[in-house]
Short mmCIF file of C-alpha atoms and ligand atoms in Angstrom, two decimals:
data_model
loop_
_atom_site.label_atom_id
_atom_site.label_comp_id
_atom_site.label_asym_id
_atom_site.label_seq_id
_atom_site.Cartn_x
_atom_site.Cartn_y
_atom_site.Cartn_z
CA LEU A 1 0.00 0.00 0.00
CA LEU A 2 2.77 2.40 1.04
CA SER A 3 4.67 1.91 -2.20
CA TYR A 4 1.74 3.42 -4.11
CA THR A 5 1.36 6.44 -1.86
CA ASN A 6 3.62 9.34 -2.53
CA SER A 7 2.31 11.75 0.06
CA LYS A 8 1.44 11.56 3.72
CA THR A 9 -2.08 12.83 3.05
CA GLN A 10 -2.73 10.10 0.55
CA TYR A 11 -1.39 7.55 3.01
CA TYR A 12 -3.85 8.74 5.67
CA CYS A 13 -6.75 8.83 3.16
CA ASN A 14 -6.01 5.27 2.07
CA THR A 15 -5.77 4.09 5.66
CA ILE A 16 -9.17 5.60 6.48
CA TRP A 17 -10.71 4.17 3.29
CA TYR A 18 -9.47 0.61 3.90
CA SER A 19 -10.46 0.78 7.58
CA CYS A 20 -13.99 1.75 6.54
CA VAL A 21 -14.18 -1.15 4.07
CA LEU A 22 -12.91 -3.51 6.79
CA LEU A 23 -15.40 -2.17 9.35
CA LYS A 24 -18.26 -2.47 6.85
CA ALA A 25 -17.22 -6.08 6.06
CA VAL A 26 -17.11 -6.93 9.78
CA TRP A 27 -20.51 -5.25 10.27
CA LEU A 28 -22.01 -7.20 7.35
CA LEU A 29 -20.54 -10.46 8.62
CA LYS A 30 -21.93 -9.76 12.09
CA ARG A 31 -25.46 -8.92 10.95
CA ASN A 32 -25.71 -11.43 8.13
CA ARG A 33 -27.38 -14.06 10.26
CA VAL A 34 -30.47 -14.04 12.40
CA LYS A 35 -29.38 -14.75 15.96
CA GLY A 36 -30.95 -17.77 17.63
CA LEU A 37 -31.73 -19.67 14.41
CA PRO A 38 -29.81 -22.66 13.01
CA TYR A 39 -27.25 -21.67 10.34
CA PRO A 40 -26.11 -24.20 7.67
CA SER A 41 -22.34 -24.78 7.40
CA ASN A 42 -20.11 -23.96 4.38
CA SER A 43 -20.79 -20.23 4.40
CA LEU A 44 -18.00 -18.06 2.91
CA PRO A 45 -17.09 -14.48 3.88
CA PHE A 46 -19.00 -11.98 1.73
CA PHE A 47 -20.58 -14.69 -0.52
CA GLY A 48 -22.31 -16.43 2.38
CA HIS A 49 -24.10 -19.48 0.97
CA ALA A 50 -24.58 -17.94 -2.49
CA LEU A 51 -22.10 -20.20 -4.30
CA LEU A 52 -23.91 -23.33 -3.09
CA PHE A 53 -27.04 -22.09 -4.88
CA THR A 54 -25.25 -22.07 -8.23
CA LYS A 55 -24.41 -25.77 -7.92
CA GLU A 56 -27.75 -27.20 -6.87
CA THR A 57 -31.42 -26.47 -7.52
CA PRO A 58 -32.11 -23.75 -4.92
CA TRP A 59 -35.46 -25.16 -3.70
CA ASN A 60 -33.99 -28.63 -3.24
CA LEU A 61 -31.06 -27.21 -1.27
CA MET A 62 -33.41 -25.16 0.88
CA SER A 63 -35.71 -28.16 1.46
CA HIS A 64 -32.63 -30.25 2.36
CA TRP A 65 -31.59 -27.62 4.93
CA HIS A 66 -35.11 -27.81 6.36
CA THR A 67 -34.70 -31.55 6.93
CA LEU A 68 -31.36 -30.87 8.67
CA HIS A 69 -32.25 -27.75 10.64
CA GLY A 70 -36.03 -27.85 11.17
CA PRO A 71 -38.81 -25.50 10.10
CA THR A 72 -36.90 -22.19 10.36
CA TYR A 73 -33.22 -21.45 9.73
CA SER A 74 -31.08 -18.53 8.71
CA PHE A 75 -28.60 -18.31 5.83
CA THR A 76 -26.70 -15.65 3.92
CA LEU A 77 -26.76 -14.55 0.27
CA LEU A 78 -23.99 -12.08 -0.57
CA SER A 79 -23.99 -10.66 2.99
CA ARG A 80 -27.78 -10.38 2.95
CA PRO A 81 -29.40 -12.04 5.98
CA CYS A 82 -32.10 -14.49 4.87
CA ILE A 83 -34.38 -16.93 6.60
CA SER A 84 -36.42 -19.77 5.20
CA THR A 85 -39.45 -20.96 7.11
CA SER A 86 -42.12 -23.63 6.78
CA SER A 87 -43.29 -23.22 10.37
CA PRO A 88 -47.11 -22.76 10.38
CA PRO A 89 -47.21 -20.26 13.32
CA LEU A 90 -44.48 -18.07 11.78
CA LEU A 91 -46.08 -18.31 8.31
CA HIS A 92 -49.36 -17.21 9.85
CA GLN A 93 -47.57 -14.06 11.07
CA ILE A 94 -45.74 -13.38 7.81
CA LEU A 95 -48.59 -14.01 5.41
CA HIS A 96 -51.53 -12.94 7.48
CA LYS A 97 -51.42 -11.40 10.93
CA SER A 98 -48.39 -9.11 10.51
CA HIS A 99 -48.30 -9.09 6.69
CA SER A 100 -47.88 -5.28 6.53
CA LYS A 101 -44.41 -5.72 8.10
CA PHE A 102 -43.36 -8.06 5.28
CA ASP A 103 -43.29 -6.46 1.85
CA LYS A 104 -42.61 -8.00 -1.58
CA ASP A 105 -38.89 -8.35 -2.15
CA ILE A 106 -38.85 -6.17 -5.26
CA HIS A 107 -35.20 -5.11 -5.18
CA PHE A 108 -33.82 -8.63 -4.96
CA THR A 109 -35.75 -11.68 -6.15
CA TYR A 110 -38.42 -9.89 -8.21
CA PHE A 111 -35.93 -7.47 -9.76
CA PRO A 112 -35.12 -9.47 -12.94
CA PHE A 113 -38.85 -9.76 -13.72
CA LEU A 114 -39.59 -6.04 -13.56
CA THR A 115 -39.32 -5.77 -17.38
CA ILE A 116 -42.57 -7.70 -17.44
CA LEU A 117 -44.16 -6.91 -14.08
CA GLY A 118 -43.44 -3.16 -13.97
CA SER A 119 -45.94 -1.46 -11.69
CA GLY A 120 -48.45 -4.35 -11.84
CA ILE A 121 -50.23 -5.80 -8.81
CA VAL A 122 -47.66 -8.54 -8.04
CA THR A 123 -44.90 -5.97 -7.47
CA SER A 124 -46.90 -3.15 -5.94
CA SER A 125 -47.39 -2.48 -2.25
CA SER A 126 -49.31 -0.49 0.40
CA THR A 127 -52.13 1.81 -0.83
CA ARG A 128 -51.39 1.19 -4.49
CA TRP A 129 -51.63 -2.58 -4.06
CA ARG A 130 -54.79 -2.31 -1.90
CA LYS A 131 -56.58 -0.29 -4.61
CA LYS A 132 -55.62 -2.78 -7.30
CA ARG A 133 -56.62 -5.74 -5.16
CA LEU A 134 -60.02 -4.15 -4.50
CA THR A 135 -60.53 -3.55 -8.22
CA TYR A 136 -59.67 -7.10 -9.30
CA SER A 137 -60.87 -9.24 -6.38
CA LYS A 138 -64.50 -9.60 -7.39
CA ILE A 139 -63.72 -9.96 -11.11
CA MET A 140 -61.17 -12.73 -10.60
CA ARG A 141 -63.07 -14.68 -7.97
CA ILE A 142 -66.67 -14.29 -9.17
CA THR A 143 -67.46 -12.25 -12.28
CA ILE A 144 -65.15 -13.96 -14.77
CA LEU A 145 -65.68 -17.58 -13.60
CA PRO A 146 -68.81 -18.36 -15.68
CA THR A 147 -66.87 -17.58 -18.88
CA ILE A 148 -64.02 -20.00 -18.04
CA PRO A 149 -65.59 -23.33 -19.15
CA SER A 150 -66.47 -22.17 -22.69
CA THR A 151 -63.10 -20.40 -23.14
CA THR A 152 -61.26 -23.49 -21.87
CA LEU A 153 -63.18 -25.87 -24.11
CA SER A 154 -62.59 -23.76 -27.20
CA SER A 155 -58.85 -23.57 -26.47
CA TYR A 156 -58.81 -27.32 -25.73
CA SER A 157 -60.38 -28.12 -29.14
CA HIS A 158 -57.95 -25.81 -30.91
CA PHE A 159 -54.80 -27.35 -29.43
CA THR A 160 -55.81 -31.02 -29.44
CA ARG A 161 -56.62 -31.14 -33.16
CA PHE A 162 -53.11 -32.35 -34.15
CA GLU A 163 -52.86 -35.83 -35.60
CA THR A 164 -49.37 -36.76 -34.44
CA ASP A 165 -48.45 -39.98 -32.62
CA THR A 166 -46.42 -38.38 -29.88
CA ILE A 167 -46.89 -34.97 -28.37
CA ASP A 168 -45.20 -32.90 -25.67
CA PHE A 169 -47.94 -31.94 -23.24
CA ASN A 170 -45.72 -29.33 -21.66
CA VAL A 171 -45.86 -27.40 -24.95
CA ILE A 172 -49.57 -28.07 -25.56
CA TYR A 173 -50.52 -26.81 -22.08
CA ARG A 174 -48.31 -23.74 -22.40
CA ASN A 175 -50.19 -22.79 -25.55
CA MET A 176 -53.60 -23.72 -24.13
CA THR A 177 -53.22 -21.70 -20.94
CA LEU A 178 -51.68 -18.75 -22.82
CA SER A 179 -54.66 -18.73 -25.13
CA ILE A 180 -57.14 -18.97 -22.21
CA ILE A 181 -55.59 -16.08 -20.28
CA SER A 182 -55.31 -13.99 -23.49
CA SER A 183 -58.94 -14.64 -24.21
CA ILE A 184 -60.35 -13.76 -20.75
CA LEU A 185 -57.95 -10.85 -20.39
CA LEU A 186 -57.92 -9.37 -23.88
CA SER A 187 -60.49 -11.31 -25.97
CA LEU A 188 -57.71 -12.55 -28.29
CA GLU A 189 -58.24 -15.52 -30.62
CA PRO A 190 -55.85 -18.51 -30.10
CA ILE A 191 -54.00 -17.84 -33.38
CA GLU A 192 -53.35 -14.18 -32.62
CA CYS A 193 -52.29 -14.97 -29.09
CA ILE A 194 -49.73 -17.62 -30.10
CA ASP A 195 -48.39 -15.60 -33.05
CA ASN A 196 -47.77 -12.50 -30.97
CA PHE A 197 -47.70 -13.27 -27.25
CA GLY A 198 -46.19 -16.71 -27.70
CA ARG A 199 -43.42 -15.42 -29.96
CA LEU A 200 -42.47 -12.41 -27.83
CA TYR A 201 -43.40 -13.29 -24.32
CA LEU A 202 -41.88 -16.75 -23.85
CA PRO A 203 -38.26 -15.79 -24.78
CA VAL A 204 -38.45 -12.68 -22.56
CA MET A 205 -39.59 -14.82 -19.63
CA GLU A 206 -36.81 -17.33 -20.19
CA GLU A 207 -34.16 -14.60 -20.11
CA CYS A 208 -35.73 -13.10 -16.92
CA ASN A 209 -35.43 -16.51 -15.26
CA ARG A 210 -31.79 -16.83 -16.35
CA ARG A 211 -31.02 -13.42 -14.87
CA VAL A 212 -32.25 -14.51 -11.43
CA TRP A 213 -29.43 -16.99 -11.15
CA ASP A 214 -26.86 -15.20 -13.27
CA PRO A 215 -27.19 -11.45 -12.52
CA THR A 216 -24.11 -10.71 -14.70
CA ARG A 217 -26.36 -11.27 -17.75
CA ARG A 218 -27.92 -7.90 -16.96
CA PHE A 219 -24.64 -6.08 -17.49
CA ILE A 220 -22.87 -7.95 -20.27
CA VAL A 221 -24.02 -6.37 -23.51
CA ASN A 222 -23.90 -9.28 -25.97
CA GLY A 223 -26.25 -10.93 -28.46
CA SER A 224 -28.66 -12.26 -25.76
CA TRP A 225 -28.72 -8.86 -24.07
CA TRP A 226 -29.77 -7.11 -27.31
CA LYS A 227 -32.29 -9.86 -28.12
CA PHE A 228 -33.88 -9.44 -24.70
CA TYR A 229 -33.92 -5.65 -25.09
CA ARG A 230 -35.52 -5.84 -28.56
CA GLU A 231 -38.12 -8.46 -27.62
CA GLY A 232 -39.00 -6.66 -24.37
CA LYS A 233 -39.55 -3.44 -26.30
CA GLU A 234 -41.60 -5.15 -28.99
CA LEU A 235 -43.74 -6.89 -26.36
CA ASN A 236 -44.35 -3.58 -24.66
CA ARG A 237 -45.27 -1.95 -27.97
CA TYR A 238 -47.63 -4.81 -28.86
CA VAL A 239 -49.48 -4.63 -25.52
CA THR A 240 -49.55 -0.81 -25.58
CA ASP A 241 -51.19 -0.90 -29.03
CA LEU A 242 -53.79 -3.40 -27.77
CA VAL A 243 -54.58 -1.21 -24.77
CA LYS A 244 -54.73 2.02 -26.80
CA ARG A 245 -57.03 0.42 -29.36
CA ARG A 246 -59.32 -0.69 -26.57
CA VAL A 247 -59.39 2.77 -25.05
CA GLU A 248 -60.52 4.13 -28.44
CA GLU A 249 -63.19 1.43 -28.81
CA ARG A 250 -64.49 2.19 -25.32
CA GLU A 251 -64.71 5.85 -26.17
CA LYS A 252 -66.89 4.91 -29.13
CA GLY A 253 -69.09 2.89 -26.78
CA GLY A 254 -67.96 -0.69 -27.54
CA TYR A 255 -66.71 -3.48 -25.24
CA VAL A 256 -68.31 -2.75 -21.91
CA ASP A 257 -67.18 -5.22 -19.21
CA ALA A 258 -66.40 -7.91 -21.77
CA ASP A 259 -63.01 -9.06 -20.44
CA ILE A 260 -60.54 -8.31 -17.63
CA LEU A 261 -58.88 -5.50 -19.63
CA ASP A 262 -62.18 -3.68 -19.67
CA TYR A 263 -62.36 -3.87 -15.87
CA MET A 264 -58.74 -2.74 -15.64
CA LEU A 265 -59.56 0.35 -17.68
CA THR A 266 -62.37 1.29 -15.34
CA GLY A 267 -59.65 1.26 -12.63
CA GLY A 268 -62.22 0.74 -9.86
CA GLY A 269 -63.25 4.34 -10.26
CA VAL A 270 -59.63 5.58 -10.09
CA GLU A 271 -57.87 7.28 -13.05
CA VAL A 272 -55.38 4.81 -14.61
CA GLY A 273 -52.65 5.56 -17.17
CA VAL A 274 -51.97 3.44 -20.27
CA GLN A 275 -48.54 2.25 -18.99
CA ASP A 276 -50.19 1.14 -15.73
CA VAL A 277 -52.65 -1.01 -17.64
CA VAL A 278 -49.90 -2.34 -19.94
CA ASP A 279 -47.89 -3.48 -16.90
CA GLU A 280 -50.99 -5.06 -15.43
CA VAL A 281 -51.77 -6.98 -18.63
CA LYS A 282 -48.19 -8.37 -18.76
CA THR A 283 -48.39 -9.22 -15.04
CA PHE A 284 -51.61 -11.18 -15.46
CA VAL A 285 -50.20 -13.10 -18.41
CA LEU A 286 -47.07 -13.98 -16.40
CA ALA A 287 -48.98 -14.91 -13.24
CA GLY A 288 -51.71 -16.84 -14.96
CA HIS A 289 -50.21 -18.83 -17.75
CA GLU A 290 -47.10 -20.90 -17.06
CA THR A 291 -48.13 -21.68 -13.47
CA THR A 292 -51.30 -23.41 -14.65
CA ALA A 293 -49.49 -25.05 -17.58
CA SER A 294 -46.84 -26.48 -15.26
CA MET A 295 -49.49 -27.86 -12.86
CA LEU A 296 -51.22 -29.55 -15.82
CA ALA A 297 -47.97 -31.00 -17.19
CA TRP A 298 -47.00 -32.56 -13.83
CA CYS A 299 -50.55 -33.83 -13.30
CA THR A 300 -50.57 -35.50 -16.73
CA ALA A 301 -47.25 -37.20 -15.94
CA GLU A 302 -48.47 -38.47 -12.54
CA VAL A 303 -51.91 -39.63 -13.69
CA GLY A 304 -50.44 -41.05 -16.91
CA ARG A 305 -48.22 -43.35 -14.84
CA ASP A 306 -50.83 -44.41 -12.27
CA GLU A 307 -53.51 -46.74 -13.58
CA ARG A 308 -55.60 -46.72 -10.41
CA VAL A 309 -55.84 -42.91 -10.33
CA ARG A 310 -56.49 -42.79 -14.08
CA GLU A 311 -59.43 -45.18 -13.81
CA LYS A 312 -60.97 -43.20 -10.95
CA LEU A 313 -60.56 -39.98 -12.92
CA ARG A 314 -62.26 -41.56 -15.95
CA GLU A 315 -65.12 -42.92 -13.87
CA GLU A 316 -65.87 -39.39 -12.68
CA ALA A 317 -65.35 -37.89 -16.17
CA GLU A 318 -67.77 -40.42 -17.69
CA LYS A 319 -70.56 -39.08 -15.47
CA VAL A 320 -69.85 -35.41 -16.13
CA TRP A 321 -69.03 -35.39 -19.86
CA ASN A 322 -71.95 -37.65 -20.83
CA GLN A 323 -74.47 -35.23 -19.37
CA GLU A 324 -76.31 -32.74 -21.56
CA GLU A 325 -75.84 -29.97 -18.95
CA LYS A 326 -72.26 -30.40 -17.72
CA ASP A 327 -71.84 -29.74 -14.02
CA PHE A 328 -68.14 -29.01 -13.49
CA THR A 329 -68.56 -28.74 -9.73
CA LYS A 330 -68.76 -32.55 -9.85
CA LEU A 331 -65.14 -32.85 -11.01
CA ASN A 332 -64.01 -33.47 -7.44
CA TYR A 333 -61.49 -36.20 -8.12
CA ALA A 334 -59.88 -34.15 -10.90
CA GLU A 335 -59.52 -31.32 -8.37
CA MET A 336 -57.97 -33.71 -5.82
CA CYS A 337 -55.44 -34.86 -8.46
CA LEU A 338 -54.51 -31.23 -9.19
CA ARG A 339 -54.12 -30.35 -5.52
CA GLU A 340 -51.93 -33.38 -4.94
CA THR A 341 -49.88 -32.35 -7.99
CA LEU A 342 -49.37 -28.88 -6.52
CA ARG A 343 -48.29 -30.43 -3.22
CA LEU A 344 -45.88 -32.95 -4.71
CA HIS A 345 -44.41 -30.64 -7.35
CA SER A 346 -44.75 -27.16 -5.79
CA VAL A 347 -44.75 -25.28 -9.09
CA VAL A 348 -44.00 -22.10 -7.12
CA PRO A 349 -41.53 -23.53 -4.56
CA THR A 350 -40.96 -20.35 -2.58
CA VAL A 351 -42.03 -16.72 -2.45
CA THR A 352 -39.96 -14.02 -0.81
CA ARG A 353 -40.67 -11.10 1.43
CA SER A 354 -38.51 -8.40 2.96
CA VAL A 355 -38.84 -7.41 6.64
CA GLU A 356 -39.92 -3.75 6.61
CA GLU A 357 -39.99 -3.20 10.39
CA ASP A 358 -38.07 -5.06 13.10
CA PHE A 359 -40.25 -8.00 14.08
CA GLU A 360 -39.97 -10.25 17.12
CA PHE A 361 -41.56 -13.67 17.28
CA GLU A 362 -41.03 -16.46 19.84
CA GLY A 363 -37.90 -14.76 21.19
CA ILE A 364 -36.21 -14.27 17.79
CA MET A 365 -35.63 -10.79 16.35
CA TYR A 366 -36.05 -10.46 12.57
CA GLU A 367 -34.36 -7.19 11.72
CA ARG A 368 -35.49 -4.78 9.03
CA GLY A 369 -33.89 -5.75 5.69
CA THR A 370 -33.91 -9.50 6.34
CA THR A 371 -35.13 -11.52 3.36
CA VAL A 372 -37.80 -14.07 4.24
CA MET A 373 -38.34 -17.12 2.04
CA VAL A 374 -41.67 -18.83 2.48
CA GLY A 375 -40.76 -22.52 2.25
CA ILE A 376 -43.72 -23.69 0.17
CA GLN A 377 -41.94 -26.82 -1.12
CA ALA A 378 -40.52 -27.50 2.35
CA ALA A 379 -44.02 -27.34 3.90
CA HIS A 380 -45.35 -29.68 1.20
CA MET A 381 -42.60 -32.25 1.74
CA ASP A 382 -42.50 -32.11 5.56
CA GLU A 383 -43.25 -35.50 7.14
CA ARG A 384 -44.80 -33.68 10.10
CA ASN A 385 -47.46 -32.32 7.74
CA TRP A 386 -47.84 -35.16 5.24
CA LYS A 387 -47.46 -38.92 5.68
CA ASP A 388 -45.26 -40.46 3.00
CA PRO A 389 -44.83 -37.06 1.26
CA LYS A 390 -43.00 -38.34 -1.85
CA THR A 391 -45.96 -40.46 -3.00
CA PHE A 392 -48.72 -39.17 -5.30
CA LYS A 393 -51.98 -39.78 -3.41
CA PRO A 394 -54.92 -37.56 -4.47
CA GLU A 395 -57.04 -39.08 -1.66
CA ARG A 396 -55.15 -36.87 0.84
CA PHE A 397 -57.44 -34.11 -0.35
CA SER A 398 -60.74 -35.99 -0.14
CA ASN A 399 -61.76 -33.63 2.64
CA PHE A 400 -60.02 -30.34 1.94
CA ASP A 401 -61.30 -28.78 5.19
CA ASP A 402 -59.17 -31.29 7.15
CA VAL A 403 -55.90 -29.92 5.73
CA LYS A 404 -54.02 -28.15 8.53
CA PRO A 405 -53.55 -24.37 8.04
CA TYR A 406 -50.23 -23.27 6.47
CA THR A 407 -49.22 -26.80 5.44
CA PHE A 408 -50.57 -26.54 1.88
CA LEU A 409 -49.58 -23.27 0.25
CA PRO A 410 -49.48 -23.49 -3.56
CA PHE A 411 -51.35 -20.18 -3.80
CA ILE A 412 -49.91 -18.97 -0.46
CA ASP A 413 -52.38 -17.63 2.11
CA GLY A 414 -53.57 -14.35 3.60
CA PRO A 415 -54.47 -11.04 1.93
CA ARG A 416 -51.84 -11.42 -0.82
CA ASN A 417 -52.85 -14.90 -1.86
CA CYS A 418 -53.21 -15.81 -5.53
CA LEU A 419 -56.02 -13.87 -7.20
CA GLY A 420 -56.30 -16.35 -10.05
CA GLN A 421 -56.51 -19.60 -8.06
CA TYR A 422 -60.21 -20.20 -8.82
CA ILE A 423 -59.67 -19.56 -12.52
CA ALA A 424 -56.61 -21.86 -12.53
CA MET A 425 -58.36 -24.73 -10.75
CA LEU A 426 -61.50 -24.48 -12.90
CA GLU A 427 -59.72 -24.45 -16.26
CA ALA A 428 -57.27 -27.16 -15.18
CA LYS A 429 -59.87 -29.60 -13.87
CA ILE A 430 -61.85 -29.28 -17.11
CA ILE A 431 -58.72 -29.96 -19.19
CA ILE A 432 -57.33 -32.83 -17.12
CA SER A 433 -60.67 -34.61 -16.87
CA LYS A 434 -61.40 -34.26 -20.61
CA ILE A 435 -57.95 -35.27 -21.78
CA PHE A 436 -57.96 -38.55 -19.83
CA TRP A 437 -61.57 -39.21 -20.78
CA GLU A 438 -60.94 -38.71 -24.50
CA TYR A 439 -57.43 -40.11 -24.88
CA ASP A 440 -55.24 -43.06 -23.95
CA LEU A 441 -51.93 -41.51 -22.95
CA GLU A 442 -48.62 -43.25 -22.49
CA VAL A 443 -45.79 -41.15 -21.04
CA VAL A 444 -42.73 -42.01 -23.16
CA GLU A 445 -40.26 -39.35 -22.03
CA GLY A 446 -39.91 -36.70 -19.32
CA GLY A 447 -42.31 -35.83 -16.53
CA LYS A 448 -39.87 -36.89 -13.82
CA GLU A 449 -36.93 -34.58 -13.36
CA LYS A 450 -37.48 -30.92 -12.57
CA ASP A 451 -35.89 -28.06 -14.47
CA GLY A 452 -33.53 -26.78 -11.80
CA PHE A 453 -33.91 -23.05 -12.17
CA MET A 454 -37.14 -22.11 -13.93
CA VAL A 455 -40.06 -20.79 -11.92
CA PRO A 456 -42.73 -22.04 -12.22
CA VAL A 457 -40.96 -25.37 -11.91
CA VAL A 458 -41.51 -27.33 -15.12
CA PRO A 459 -40.51 -30.89 -16.08
CA LYS A 460 -36.96 -30.72 -17.44
CA ASP A 461 -37.61 -32.87 -20.52
CA GLY A 462 -41.25 -31.96 -20.99
CA VAL A 463 -43.98 -34.62 -20.79
CA LYS A 464 -43.87 -36.48 -24.10
CA CYS A 465 -46.76 -38.88 -24.54
CA LYS A 466 -48.09 -41.25 -27.16
CA TRP A 467 -51.77 -40.45 -27.46
CA LYS A 468 -54.69 -42.21 -29.10
CA ARG A 469 -58.36 -41.29 -29.11
CA ARG A 470 -60.47 -43.68 -27.02
CA ASN A 471 -63.70 -45.13 -28.40
C1 HEM B 501 -51.49 -23.29 -10.67
C2 HEM B 501 -51.59 -22.03 -10.95
C3 HEM B 501 -51.12 -20.91 -10.08
C4 HEM B 501 -50.24 -20.92 -9.01
C5 HEM B 501 -49.51 -22.12 -8.42
C6 HEM B 501 -50.14 -19.56 -8.53
C7 HEM B 501 -49.38 -19.17 -7.45
C8 HEM B 501 -49.32 -17.88 -6.95
C9 HEM B 501 -48.53 -17.47 -5.82
C10 HEM B 501 -47.65 -18.40 -5.00
C11 HEM B 501 -48.73 -16.15 -5.66
C12 HEM B 501 -48.07 -15.27 -4.59
C13 HEM B 501 -46.84 -14.58 -5.16
C14 HEM B 501 -46.12 -13.75 -4.12
O1 HEM B 501 -46.65 -13.49 -3.06
O2 HEM B 501 -45.00 -13.32 -4.38
C15 HEM B 501 -49.64 -15.70 -6.68
C16 HEM B 501 -50.08 -14.39 -6.82
C17 HEM B 501 -50.88 -13.96 -7.84
N1 HEM B 501 -51.46 -14.74 -8.83
FE1 HEM B 501 -51.29 -16.75 -9.01
N2 HEM B 501 -50.93 -18.76 -9.32
C18 HEM B 501 -51.55 -19.53 -10.26
C19 HEM B 501 -52.43 -19.11 -11.24
C20 HEM B 501 -52.83 -17.81 -11.44
C21 HEM B 501 -53.72 -17.37 -12.48
C22 HEM B 501 -54.41 -18.28 -13.49
C23 HEM B 501 -53.81 -16.00 -12.38
C24 HEM B 501 -54.57 -15.01 -13.22
C25 HEM B 501 -55.41 -15.28 -14.14
C26 HEM B 501 -53.00 -15.59 -11.25
C27 HEM B 501 -52.86 -14.31 -10.80
C28 HEM B 501 -52.17 -13.92 -9.68
C29 HEM B 501 -52.07 -12.55 -9.22
C30 HEM B 501 -52.69 -11.33 -9.89
C31 HEM B 501 -51.27 -12.57 -8.05
C32 HEM B 501 -50.86 -11.37 -7.19
C33 HEM B 501 -51.84 -11.17 -6.03
C34 HEM B 501 -51.44 -10.02 -5.12
O3 HEM B 501 -50.27 -9.68 -5.04
O4 HEM B 501 -52.34 -9.48 -4.48
N3 HEM B 501 -52.41 -16.72 -10.71
N4 HEM B 501 -50.00 -16.77 -7.46
#
């Protein structure tokens, strides 16, 4: 150090500078764990446990730590104190009772997705979020539901018309659910939705997912960076045009309360700008499409491999689909299969929150700035909550009211739970029941291993099936 300093002043400046860096490092190392909680080994200075997450699927590593350290433990990501919890009493506090002290973790885990989410409901908080939630709650839980069966059936017919021997259901469901959400949100036809949304949206999402685990991709300006920039811009332009066109149509008196976009534009009586609505449209497509597709893909793989479950599902389908007036509330077993799929495969394995105000619970202090990971997958695989958790058993859900609170959290719980869960379950039970009623499926490849880094968690090699129409 001295050899580079040619004046006394510079020597003193350097000494002060390096002392500050050292003090800051010591301070970070001291506060990077939550006192009183178990702390997994192999943490490195500054990096904490971050490097371990690059080697293994993060949710599996976190679930493994839960088996070693119990329902709540602390760990460190690049000097950031984090906890993961699957403890029902603590989850009740985080997601429900004290939820205002735990905000969305927008500057860390959600950050790479902001190109799509922008100022939409998933990434908004406090008054802004409350207003949005009030506007959409009734639409998503009640108003739109009667339109779901016909939209689902029309999308189903469109995407099952192919005459190939083998088909990847992961791809089929991605297209089906994209077309359903585009139809209820924007009244788009399947062709238009796949040509535009499918082409632009899917690559943007893939790059966002990559950036979660490799943040350097954000800064290295190469071919992928430009591709992402171009496609993101084009997607934005496409959605902006759709929204602007709708505003004009509304001004001429057309389209009143026809789809979710129309409700968005009313803004619950509050003035909303075009960019606000554009962000909301992209948010709803992200939230509502691949999650449902992934649940369907895993469910097809599980049911396709289990003859007993398949026969029970068909027995129920026979009764519903042979009726003139189809009563979809009778698809109980299909719903049980989907719930068990969400438990076993946790398509959203964790959601994160950031502690906004110091919070004490059961003698442990969670300081402001701590990242909280809700261990959804850990809760679903915990032997204290579920007997024989690695086995697919839809009968666990034969009486849903018996499921203990905060042990089954695919849509999380509390005021920020999933707004689209009723839509997702309704469209998925119609699809899964009809597909197994109409077709003999044989899973020939995929449907076992998980893609390590994509959220929602999808089958790594898809779910390729031979399919043949049944008599
Ligand atoms: C199987 C399918 C689905 C799963 C597993 C799922 C899961 C989730 C989860 C875990 C959250 C909480 C995210 C967080 O707190 O960070 C969430 C929020 C949300 N979901 Fe879903 N979702 C599904 C389908 C849908 C569908 C079909 C839609 C829309 C049509 C939708 C719309 C939303 C919205 C708008 C939120 C934000 C709610 C708020 O912040 O108040 N989801 N979802």
